Amino acid sequence: MEPKNVKEAMTDPAWIDSMKEELLQFKRLDVWVLVPAPDNISPLTLKWLFKNKHDEEQTVIRNKSLIVRGYRQEEGIDFEESFAPVARMEAIRIFLAYAAYKSFTVFQMDVKTAFLH
């Protein structure tokens, strides 16, 4: 079950554990420091969003809960340009074709916590 809000999530121990784990990732990976916001800058805020992640058999493997509200930024006000460091489909096709040509074994990897910059 995916809760609609924090109040609903706080009634389920699995979601409470998920929320704690998400917050502990920041501390464990040492990627977060509280600093004062610069003048004329509106910092990004976080939002609890409760979604189940499933494996190929549709079994729930993880509860995802914390996201950043990047959609509230306005180009020219909050940022000048943005980058999305993701693989293009052409690069994936070339990689898989080369792996098949060389008879390499390709493994799927699920990254639990990623900080892209």
mmCIF file of N, CA and C in Angstrom:
data_model
loop_
_atom_site.group_PDB
_atom_site.id
_atom_site.type_symbol
_atom_site.label_atom_id
_atom_site.label_comp_id
_atom_site.label_asym_id
_atom_site.label_seq_id
_atom_site.Cartn_x
_atom_site.Cartn_y
_atom_site.Cartn_z
ATOM 1 N N MET A 1 0.839 -1.186 0.000
ATOM 2 C CA MET A 1 0.000 0.000 0.000
ATOM 3 C C MET A 1 0.881 1.245 0.000
ATOM 4 N N GLU A 2 0.534 2.200 -0.824
ATOM 5 C CA GLU A 2 1.265 3.463 -0.882
ATOM 6 C C GLU A 2 0.456 4.537 -0.169
ATOM 7 N N PRO A 3 0.977 5.065 0.935
ATOM 8 C CA PRO A 3 0.249 6.108 1.657
ATOM 9 C C PRO A 3 0.140 7.389 0.838
ATOM 10 N N LYS A 4 -0.897 8.143 1.108
ATOM 11 C CA LYS A 4 -1.129 9.404 0.393
ATOM 12 C C LYS A 4 -0.428 10.583 1.060
ATOM 13 N N ASN A 5 -0.123 10.457 2.358
ATOM 14 C CA ASN A 5 0.510 11.566 3.074
ATOM 15 C C ASN A 5 1.343 11.017 4.235
ATOM 16 N N VAL A 6 2.044 11.912 4.920
ATOM 17 C CA VAL A 6 2.926 11.517 6.020
ATOM 18 C C VAL A 6 2.136 10.885 7.157
ATOM 19 N N LYS A 7 0.954 11.411 7.432
ATOM 20 C CA LYS A 7 0.136 10.876 8.526
ATOM 21 C C LYS A 7 -0.172 9.393 8.294
ATOM 22 N N GLU A 8 -0.546 9.045 7.061
ATOM 23 C CA GLU A 8 -0.812 7.641 6.733
ATOM 24 C C GLU A 8 0.461 6.806 6.822
ATOM 25 N N ALA A 9 1.575 7.350 6.349
ATOM 26 C CA ALA A 9 2.842 6.614 6.360
ATOM 27 C C ALA A 9 3.303 6.315 7.774
ATOM 28 N N MET A 10 3.018 7.209 8.703
ATOM 29 C CA MET A 10 3.467 7.036 10.082
ATOM 30 C C MET A 10 2.709 5.933 10.818
ATOM 31 N N THR A 11 1.697 5.355 10.185
ATOM 32 C CA THR A 11 0.976 4.235 10.805
ATOM 33 C C THR A 11 1.535 2.881 10.364
ATOM 34 N N ASP A 12 2.465 2.884 9.415
ATOM 35 C CA ASP A 12 3.019 1.647 8.871
ATOM 36 C C ASP A 12 4.510 1.549 9.213
ATOM 37 N N PRO A 13 4.923 0.541 9.976
ATOM 38 C CA PRO A 13 6.333 0.415 10.363
ATOM 39 C C PRO A 13 7.298 0.335 9.174
ATOM 40 N N ALA A 14 6.874 -0.251 8.063
ATOM 41 C CA ALA A 14 7.749 -0.349 6.890
ATOM 42 C C ALA A 14 8.066 1.033 6.336
ATOM 43 N N TRP A 15 7.065 1.911 6.302
ATOM 44 C CA TRP A 15 7.295 3.263 5.795
ATOM 45 C C TRP A 15 8.096 4.094 6.792
ATOM 46 N N ILE A 16 7.885 3.885 8.075
ATOM 47 C CA ILE A 16 8.685 4.589 9.088
ATOM 48 C C ILE A 16 10.153 4.198 8.928
ATOM 49 N N ASP A 17 10.418 2.904 8.750
ATOM 50 C CA ASP A 17 11.791 2.445 8.531
ATOM 51 C C ASP A 17 12.374 3.049 7.259
ATOM 52 N N SER A 18 11.564 3.127 6.202
ATOM 53 C CA SER A 18 12.021 3.709 4.943
ATOM 54 C C SER A 18 12.394 5.177 5.122
ATOM 55 N N MET A 19 11.571 5.912 5.848
ATOM 56 C CA MET A 19 11.843 7.333 6.082
ATOM 57 C C MET A 19 13.130 7.508 6.894
ATOM 58 N N LYS A 20 13.300 6.695 7.925
ATOM 59 C CA LYS A 20 14.519 6.766 8.740
ATOM 60 C C LYS A 20 15.750 6.442 7.897
ATOM 61 N N GLU A 21 15.629 5.408 7.071
ATOM 62 C CA GLU A 21 16.755 5.002 6.229
ATOM 63 C C GLU A 21 17.139 6.102 5.246
ATOM 64 N N GLU A 22 16.144 6.750 4.646
ATOM 65 C CA GLU A 22 16.428 7.838 3.706
ATOM 66 C C GLU A 22 17.191 8.965 4.393
ATOM 67 N N LEU A 23 16.757 9.347 5.590
ATOM 68 C CA LEU A 23 17.423 10.431 6.311
ATOM 69 C C LEU A 23 18.818 10.022 6.784
ATOM 70 N N LEU A 24 18.982 8.760 7.170
ATOM 71 C CA LEU A 24 20.298 8.289 7.608
ATOM 72 C C LEU A 24 21.308 8.246 6.462
ATOM 73 N N GLN A 25 20.836 8.112 5.220
ATOM 74 C CA GLN A 25 21.743 8.109 4.070
ATOM 75 C C GLN A 25 22.546 9.407 4.005
ATOM 76 N N PHE A 26 21.901 10.529 4.285
ATOM 77 C CA PHE A 26 22.595 11.814 4.249
ATOM 78 C C PHE A 26 23.730 11.850 5.264
ATOM 79 N N LYS A 27 23.450 11.372 6.459
ATOM 80 C CA LYS A 27 24.455 11.376 7.523
ATOM 81 C C LYS A 27 25.567 10.370 7.228
ATOM 82 N N ARG A 28 25.188 9.160 6.834
ATOM 83 C CA ARG A 28 26.172 8.109 6.595
ATOM 84 C C ARG A 28 27.114 8.448 5.443
ATOM 85 N N LEU A 29 26.575 9.022 4.379
ATOM 86 C CA LEU A 29 27.391 9.357 3.216
ATOM 87 C C LEU A 29 28.054 10.725 3.337
ATOM 88 N N ASP A 30 27.723 11.461 4.395
ATOM 89 C CA ASP A 30 28.315 12.771 4.667
ATOM 90 C C ASP A 30 28.156 13.722 3.473
ATOM 91 N N VAL A 31 26.915 13.868 3.001
ATOM 92 C CA VAL A 31 26.643 14.699 1.828
ATOM 93 C C VAL A 31 25.742 15.893 2.134
ATOM 94 N N TRP A 32 25.524 16.164 3.398
ATOM 95 C CA TRP A 32 24.579 17.219 3.747
ATOM 96 C C TRP A 32 25.114 18.029 4.912
ATOM 97 N N VAL A 33 25.119 19.349 4.741
ATOM 98 C CA VAL A 33 25.529 20.266 5.801
ATOM 99 C C VAL A 33 24.532 21.418 5.801
ATOM 100 N N LEU A 34 24.039 21.777 6.967
ATOM 101 C CA LEU A 34 23.107 22.895 7.078
ATOM 102 C C LEU A 34 23.892 24.202 7.052
ATOM 103 N N VAL A 35 23.580 25.062 6.094
ATOM 104 C CA VAL A 35 24.241 26.364 5.964
ATOM 105 C C VAL A 35 23.173 27.421 5.741
ATOM 106 N N PRO A 36 23.469 28.679 6.069
ATOM 107 C CA PRO A 36 22.493 29.732 5.788
ATOM 108 C C PRO A 36 22.336 29.928 4.275
ATOM 109 N N ALA A 37 21.118 30.203 3.851
ATOM 110 C CA ALA A 37 20.856 30.424 2.425
ATOM 111 C C ALA A 37 21.424 31.773 2.003
ATOM 112 N N PRO A 38 22.087 31.849 0.842
ATOM 113 C CA PRO A 38 22.570 33.138 0.338
ATOM 114 C C PRO A 38 21.398 34.076 0.048
ATOM 115 N N ASP A 39 21.675 35.367 0.057
ATOM 116 C CA ASP A 39 20.641 36.355 -0.258
ATOM 117 C C ASP A 39 20.104 36.120 -1.668
ATOM 118 N N ASN A 40 18.828 36.361 -1.847
ATOM 119 C CA ASN A 40 18.140 36.249 -3.141
ATOM 120 C C ASN A 40 18.155 34.828 -3.719
ATOM 121 N N ILE A 41 18.373 33.837 -2.892
ATOM 122 C CA ILE A 41 18.358 32.441 -3.345
ATOM 123 C C ILE A 41 17.290 31.692 -2.562
ATOM 124 N N SER A 42 16.417 31.018 -3.282
ATOM 125 C CA SER A 42 15.425 30.194 -2.591
ATOM 126 C C SER A 42 15.888 28.741 -2.666
ATOM 127 N N PRO A 43 16.241 28.155 -1.519
ATOM 128 C CA PRO A 43 16.752 26.780 -1.534
ATOM 129 C C PRO A 43 15.678 25.780 -1.954
ATOM 130 N N LEU A 44 16.136 24.669 -2.502
ATOM 131 C CA LEU A 44 15.217 23.593 -2.854
ATOM 132 C C LEU A 44 14.712 22.941 -1.581
ATOM 133 N N THR A 45 13.456 22.590 -1.575
ATOM 134 C CA THR A 45 12.878 21.920 -0.414
ATOM 135 C C THR A 45 12.655 20.446 -0.744
ATOM 136 N N LEU A 46 12.429 19.678 0.291
ATOM 137 C CA LEU A 46 12.178 18.248 0.132
ATOM 138 C C LEU A 46 10.703 17.949 0.322
ATOM 139 N N LYS A 47 10.287 16.823 -0.210
ATOM 140 C CA LYS A 47 8.898 16.395 -0.072
ATOM 141 C C LYS A 47 8.889 14.885 0.140
ATOM 142 N N TRP A 48 8.033 14.438 1.032
ATOM 143 C CA TRP A 48 7.838 13.005 1.212
ATOM 144 C C TRP A 48 6.858 12.526 0.150
ATOM 145 N N LEU A 49 7.288 11.578 -0.653
ATOM 146 C CA LEU A 49 6.456 10.972 -1.690
ATOM 147 C C LEU A 49 6.598 9.462 -1.527
ATOM 148 N N PHE A 50 5.528 8.789 -1.330
ATOM 149 C CA PHE A 50 5.580 7.382 -0.958
ATOM 150 C C PHE A 50 5.243 6.485 -2.146
ATOM 151 N N LYS A 51 6.255 5.788 -2.659
ATOM 152 C CA LYS A 51 6.092 4.886 -3.807
ATOM 153 C C LYS A 51 6.815 3.578 -3.523
ATOM 154 N N ASN A 52 6.221 2.485 -3.933
ATOM 155 C CA ASN A 52 6.860 1.179 -3.818
ATOM 156 C C ASN A 52 7.662 0.899 -5.079
ATOM 157 N N LYS A 53 8.856 0.361 -4.911
ATOM 158 C CA LYS A 53 9.669 -0.058 -6.046
ATOM 159 C C LYS A 53 9.551 -1.576 -6.147
ATOM 160 N N HIS A 54 9.296 -2.071 -7.370
ATOM 161 C CA HIS A 54 9.058 -3.503 -7.582
ATOM 162 C C HIS A 54 10.183 -4.129 -8.397
ATOM 163 N N ASP A 55 10.385 -5.437 -8.206
ATOM 164 C CA ASP A 55 11.320 -6.171 -9.045
ATOM 165 C C ASP A 55 10.570 -6.736 -10.250
ATOM 166 N N GLU A 56 11.251 -7.584 -11.029
ATOM 167 C CA GLU A 56 10.623 -8.101 -12.251
ATOM 168 C C GLU A 56 9.426 -8.998 -11.995
ATOM 169 N N GLU A 57 9.297 -9.556 -10.786
ATOM 170 C CA GLU A 57 8.118 -10.357 -10.437
ATOM 171 C C GLU A 57 7.052 -9.532 -9.727
ATOM 172 N N GLN A 58 7.207 -8.228 -9.738
ATOM 173 C CA GLN A 58 6.277 -7.280 -9.109
ATOM 174 C C GLN A 58 6.224 -7.412 -7.586
ATOM 175 N N THR A 59 7.295 -7.927 -6.994
ATOM 176 C CA THR A 59 7.415 -7.977 -5.540
ATOM 177 C C THR A 59 7.997 -6.654 -5.067
ATOM 178 N N VAL A 60 7.444 -6.100 -4.002
ATOM 179 C CA VAL A 60 7.964 -4.833 -3.476
ATOM 180 C C VAL A 60 9.351 -5.086 -2.904
ATOM 181 N N ILE A 61 10.340 -4.362 -3.443
ATOM 182 C CA ILE A 61 11.704 -4.535 -2.947
ATOM 183 C C ILE A 61 12.167 -3.348 -2.114
ATOM 184 N N ARG A 62 11.519 -2.211 -2.274
ATOM 185 C CA ARG A 62 11.931 -1.049 -1.499
ATOM 186 C C ARG A 62 10.829 -0.007 -1.504
ATOM 187 N N ASN A 63 10.748 0.710 -0.406
ATOM 188 C CA ASN A 63 9.832 1.840 -0.312
ATOM 189 C C ASN A 63 10.639 3.111 -0.526
ATOM 190 N N LYS A 64 10.260 3.895 -1.520
ATOM 191 C CA LYS A 64 10.951 5.144 -1.823
ATOM 192 C C LYS A 64 10.145 6.270 -1.228
ATOM 193 N N SER A 65 10.829 7.213 -0.569
ATOM 194 C CA SER A 65 10.025 8.191 0.138
ATOM 195 C C SER A 65 10.444 9.653 0.060
ATOM 196 N N LEU A 66 11.696 9.988 -0.200
ATOM 197 C CA LEU A 66 12.109 11.390 -0.115
ATOM 198 C C LEU A 66 12.568 11.905 -1.470
ATOM 199 N N ILE A 67 12.015 13.032 -1.892
ATOM 200 C CA ILE A 67 12.407 13.640 -3.166
ATOM 201 C C ILE A 67 12.650 15.128 -2.962
ATOM 202 N N VAL A 68 13.341 15.729 -3.909
ATOM 203 C CA VAL A 68 13.576 17.172 -3.863
ATOM 204 C C VAL A 68 12.597 17.846 -4.819
ATOM 205 N N ARG A 69 12.150 19.023 -4.455
ATOM 206 C CA ARG A 69 11.177 19.755 -5.285
ATOM 207 C C ARG A 69 11.898 20.684 -6.261
ATOM 208 N N GLY A 70 12.628 20.103 -7.186
ATOM 209 C CA GLY A 70 13.357 20.893 -8.168
ATOM 210 C C GLY A 70 12.453 21.609 -9.151
ATOM 211 N N TYR A 71 11.226 21.138 -9.282
ATOM 212 C CA TYR A 71 10.287 21.732 -10.227
ATOM 213 C C TYR A 71 9.879 23.148 -9.830
ATOM 214 N N ARG A 72 10.181 23.569 -8.619
ATOM 215 C CA ARG A 72 9.813 24.916 -8.171
ATOM 216 C C ARG A 72 10.815 25.977 -8.614
ATOM 217 N N GLN A 73 11.880 25.576 -9.260
ATOM 218 C CA GLN A 73 12.872 26.530 -9.731
ATOM 219 C C GLN A 73 12.415 27.164 -11.040
ATOM 220 N N GLU A 74 12.868 28.398 -11.248
ATOM 221 C CA GLU A 74 12.558 29.096 -12.490
ATOM 222 C C GLU A 74 13.856 29.468 -13.183
ATOM 223 N N GLU A 75 13.950 29.119 -14.473
ATOM 224 C CA GLU A 75 15.148 29.430 -15.238
ATOM 225 C C GLU A 75 15.350 30.941 -15.301
ATOM 226 N N GLY A 76 16.583 31.370 -15.113
ATOM 227 C CA GLY A 76 16.905 32.790 -15.116
ATOM 228 C C GLY A 76 16.786 33.432 -13.751
ATOM 229 N N ILE A 77 16.050 32.795 -12.844
ATOM 230 C CA ILE A 77 15.911 33.311 -11.477
ATOM 231 C C ILE A 77 16.699 32.421 -10.523
ATOM 232 N N ASP A 78 16.395 31.136 -10.517
ATOM 233 C CA ASP A 78 17.054 30.194 -9.616
ATOM 234 C C ASP A 78 18.273 29.518 -10.248
ATOM 235 N N PHE A 79 18.334 29.481 -11.568
ATOM 236 C CA PHE A 79 19.480 28.873 -12.249
ATOM 237 C C PHE A 79 19.581 29.440 -13.655
ATOM 238 N N GLU A 80 20.786 29.349 -14.225
ATOM 239 C CA GLU A 80 21.019 29.837 -15.582
ATOM 240 C C GLU A 80 20.979 28.699 -16.607
ATOM 241 N N GLU A 81 21.525 27.555 -16.234
ATOM 242 C CA GLU A 81 21.509 26.402 -17.125
ATOM 243 C C GLU A 81 21.453 25.143 -16.280
ATOM 244 N N SER A 82 21.019 24.059 -16.892
ATOM 245 C CA SER A 82 20.948 22.796 -16.150
ATOM 246 C C SER A 82 21.534 21.676 -17.001
ATOM 247 N N PHE A 83 21.962 20.639 -16.323
ATOM 248 C CA PHE A 83 22.552 19.489 -16.980
ATOM 249 C C PHE A 83 21.873 18.231 -16.461
ATOM 250 N N ALA A 84 21.681 17.274 -17.328
ATOM 251 C CA ALA A 84 21.094 15.995 -16.930
ATOM 252 C C ALA A 84 22.070 14.883 -17.321
ATOM 253 N N PRO A 85 22.971 14.512 -16.416
ATOM 254 C CA PRO A 85 23.987 13.510 -16.756
ATOM 255 C C PRO A 85 23.417 12.091 -16.782
ATOM 256 N N VAL A 86 22.681 11.793 -17.832
ATOM 257 C CA VAL A 86 22.106 10.456 -17.986
ATOM 258 C C VAL A 86 22.561 9.883 -19.324
ATOM 259 N N ALA A 87 22.510 8.576 -19.446
ATOM 260 C CA ALA A 87 22.943 7.918 -20.676
ATOM 261 C C ALA A 87 21.895 8.086 -21.768
ATOM 262 N N ARG A 88 22.358 8.412 -22.963
ATOM 263 C CA ARG A 88 21.451 8.484 -24.103
ATOM 264 C C ARG A 88 21.180 7.076 -24.612
ATOM 265 N N MET A 89 20.037 6.885 -25.226
ATOM 266 C CA MET A 89 19.651 5.564 -25.719
ATOM 267 C C MET A 89 20.664 5.036 -26.734
ATOM 268 N N GLU A 90 21.230 5.919 -27.560
ATOM 269 C CA GLU A 90 22.227 5.487 -28.541
ATOM 270 C C GLU A 90 23.450 4.902 -27.847
ATOM 271 N N ALA A 91 23.878 5.524 -26.746
ATOM 272 C CA ALA A 91 25.042 5.032 -26.009
ATOM 273 C C ALA A 91 24.761 3.659 -25.400
ATOM 274 N N ILE A 92 23.553 3.469 -24.913
ATOM 275 C CA ILE A 92 23.183 2.172 -24.341
ATOM 276 C C ILE A 92 23.177 1.100 -25.429
ATOM 277 N N ARG A 93 22.635 1.434 -26.610
ATOM 278 C CA ARG A 93 22.612 0.473 -27.720
ATOM 279 C C ARG A 93 24.026 0.086 -28.146
ATOM 280 N N ILE A 94 24.907 1.075 -28.252
ATOM 281 C CA ILE A 94 26.297 0.797 -28.640
ATOM 282 C C ILE A 94 26.968 -0.095 -27.594
ATOM 283 N N PHE A 95 26.757 0.229 -26.328
ATOM 284 C CA PHE A 95 27.338 -0.568 -25.250
ATOM 285 C C PHE A 95 26.863 -2.017 -25.321
ATOM 286 N N LEU A 96 25.549 -2.212 -25.474
ATOM 287 C CA LEU A 96 25.007 -3.575 -25.519
ATOM 288 C C LEU A 96 25.461 -4.325 -26.774
ATOM 289 N N ALA A 97 25.540 -3.627 -27.905
ATOM 290 C CA ALA A 97 26.008 -4.268 -29.138
ATOM 291 C C ALA A 97 27.464 -4.708 -28.989
ATOM 292 N N TYR A 98 28.293 -3.858 -28.396
ATOM 293 C CA TYR A 98 29.701 -4.199 -28.198
ATOM 294 C C TYR A 98 29.843 -5.359 -27.208
ATOM 295 N N ALA A 99 29.044 -5.329 -26.147
ATOM 296 C CA ALA A 99 29.086 -6.412 -25.157
ATOM 297 C C ALA A 99 28.679 -7.736 -25.804
ATOM 298 N N ALA A 100 27.672 -7.708 -26.669
ATOM 299 C CA ALA A 100 27.240 -8.925 -27.361
ATOM 300 C C ALA A 100 28.325 -9.399 -28.332
ATOM 301 N N TYR A 101 28.931 -8.461 -29.054
ATOM 302 C CA TYR A 101 29.992 -8.790 -30.010
ATOM 303 C C TYR A 101 31.177 -9.461 -29.317
ATOM 304 N N LYS A 102 31.525 -8.970 -28.135
ATOM 305 C CA LYS A 102 32.661 -9.510 -27.379
ATOM 306 C C LYS A 102 32.259 -10.656 -26.443
ATOM 307 N N SER A 103 30.993 -11.033 -26.461
ATOM 308 C CA SER A 103 30.449 -12.087 -25.583
ATOM 309 C C SER A 103 30.641 -11.764 -24.105
ATOM 310 N N PHE A 104 30.542 -10.484 -23.775
ATOM 311 C CA PHE A 104 30.632 -10.070 -22.373
ATOM 312 C C PHE A 104 29.314 -10.369 -21.671
ATOM 313 N N THR A 105 29.391 -10.584 -20.386
ATOM 314 C CA THR A 105 28.190 -10.708 -19.570
ATOM 315 C C THR A 105 27.852 -9.325 -19.029
ATOM 316 N N VAL A 106 26.613 -8.900 -19.202
ATOM 317 C CA VAL A 106 26.168 -7.590 -18.723
ATOM 318 C C VAL A 106 25.270 -7.815 -17.516
ATOM 319 N N PHE A 107 25.573 -7.120 -16.439
ATOM 320 C CA PHE A 107 24.787 -7.228 -15.216
ATOM 321 C C PHE A 107 23.989 -5.958 -14.996
ATOM 322 N N GLN A 108 22.803 -6.104 -14.461
ATOM 323 C CA GLN A 108 21.990 -4.948 -14.081
ATOM 324 C C GLN A 108 22.355 -4.570 -12.657
ATOM 325 N N MET A 109 22.426 -3.268 -12.392
ATOM 326 C CA MET A 109 22.752 -2.799 -11.058
ATOM 327 C C MET A 109 21.734 -1.746 -10.648
ATOM 328 N N ASP A 110 21.234 -1.864 -9.462
ATOM 329 C CA ASP A 110 20.286 -0.891 -8.935
ATOM 330 C C ASP A 110 21.007 -0.055 -7.891
ATOM 331 N N VAL A 111 21.112 1.239 -8.136
ATOM 332 C CA VAL A 111 21.776 2.137 -7.194
ATOM 333 C C VAL A 111 20.733 2.630 -6.214
ATOM 334 N N LYS A 112 20.939 2.335 -4.953
ATOM 335 C CA LYS A 112 19.955 2.685 -3.935
ATOM 336 C C LYS A 112 19.912 4.185 -3.692
ATOM 337 N N THR A 113 21.059 4.799 -3.563
ATOM 338 C CA THR A 113 21.127 6.239 -3.316
ATOM 339 C C THR A 113 22.133 6.844 -4.273
ATOM 340 N N ALA A 114 21.695 7.815 -5.062
ATOM 341 C CA ALA A 114 22.596 8.472 -5.998
ATOM 342 C C ALA A 114 22.465 9.977 -5.837
ATOM 343 N N PHE A 115 23.590 10.645 -5.825
ATOM 344 C CA PHE A 115 23.606 12.103 -5.764
ATOM 345 C C PHE A 115 24.258 12.588 -7.044
ATOM 346 N N LEU A 116 23.460 13.102 -7.953
ATOM 347 C CA LEU A 116 23.964 13.564 -9.240
ATOM 348 C C LEU A 116 24.273 15.047 -9.161
ATOM 349 N N HIS A 117 25.435 15.411 -9.690
ATOM 350 C CA HIS A 117 25.788 16.833 -9.757
ATOM 351 C C HIS A 117 26.668 17.088 -10.941
#
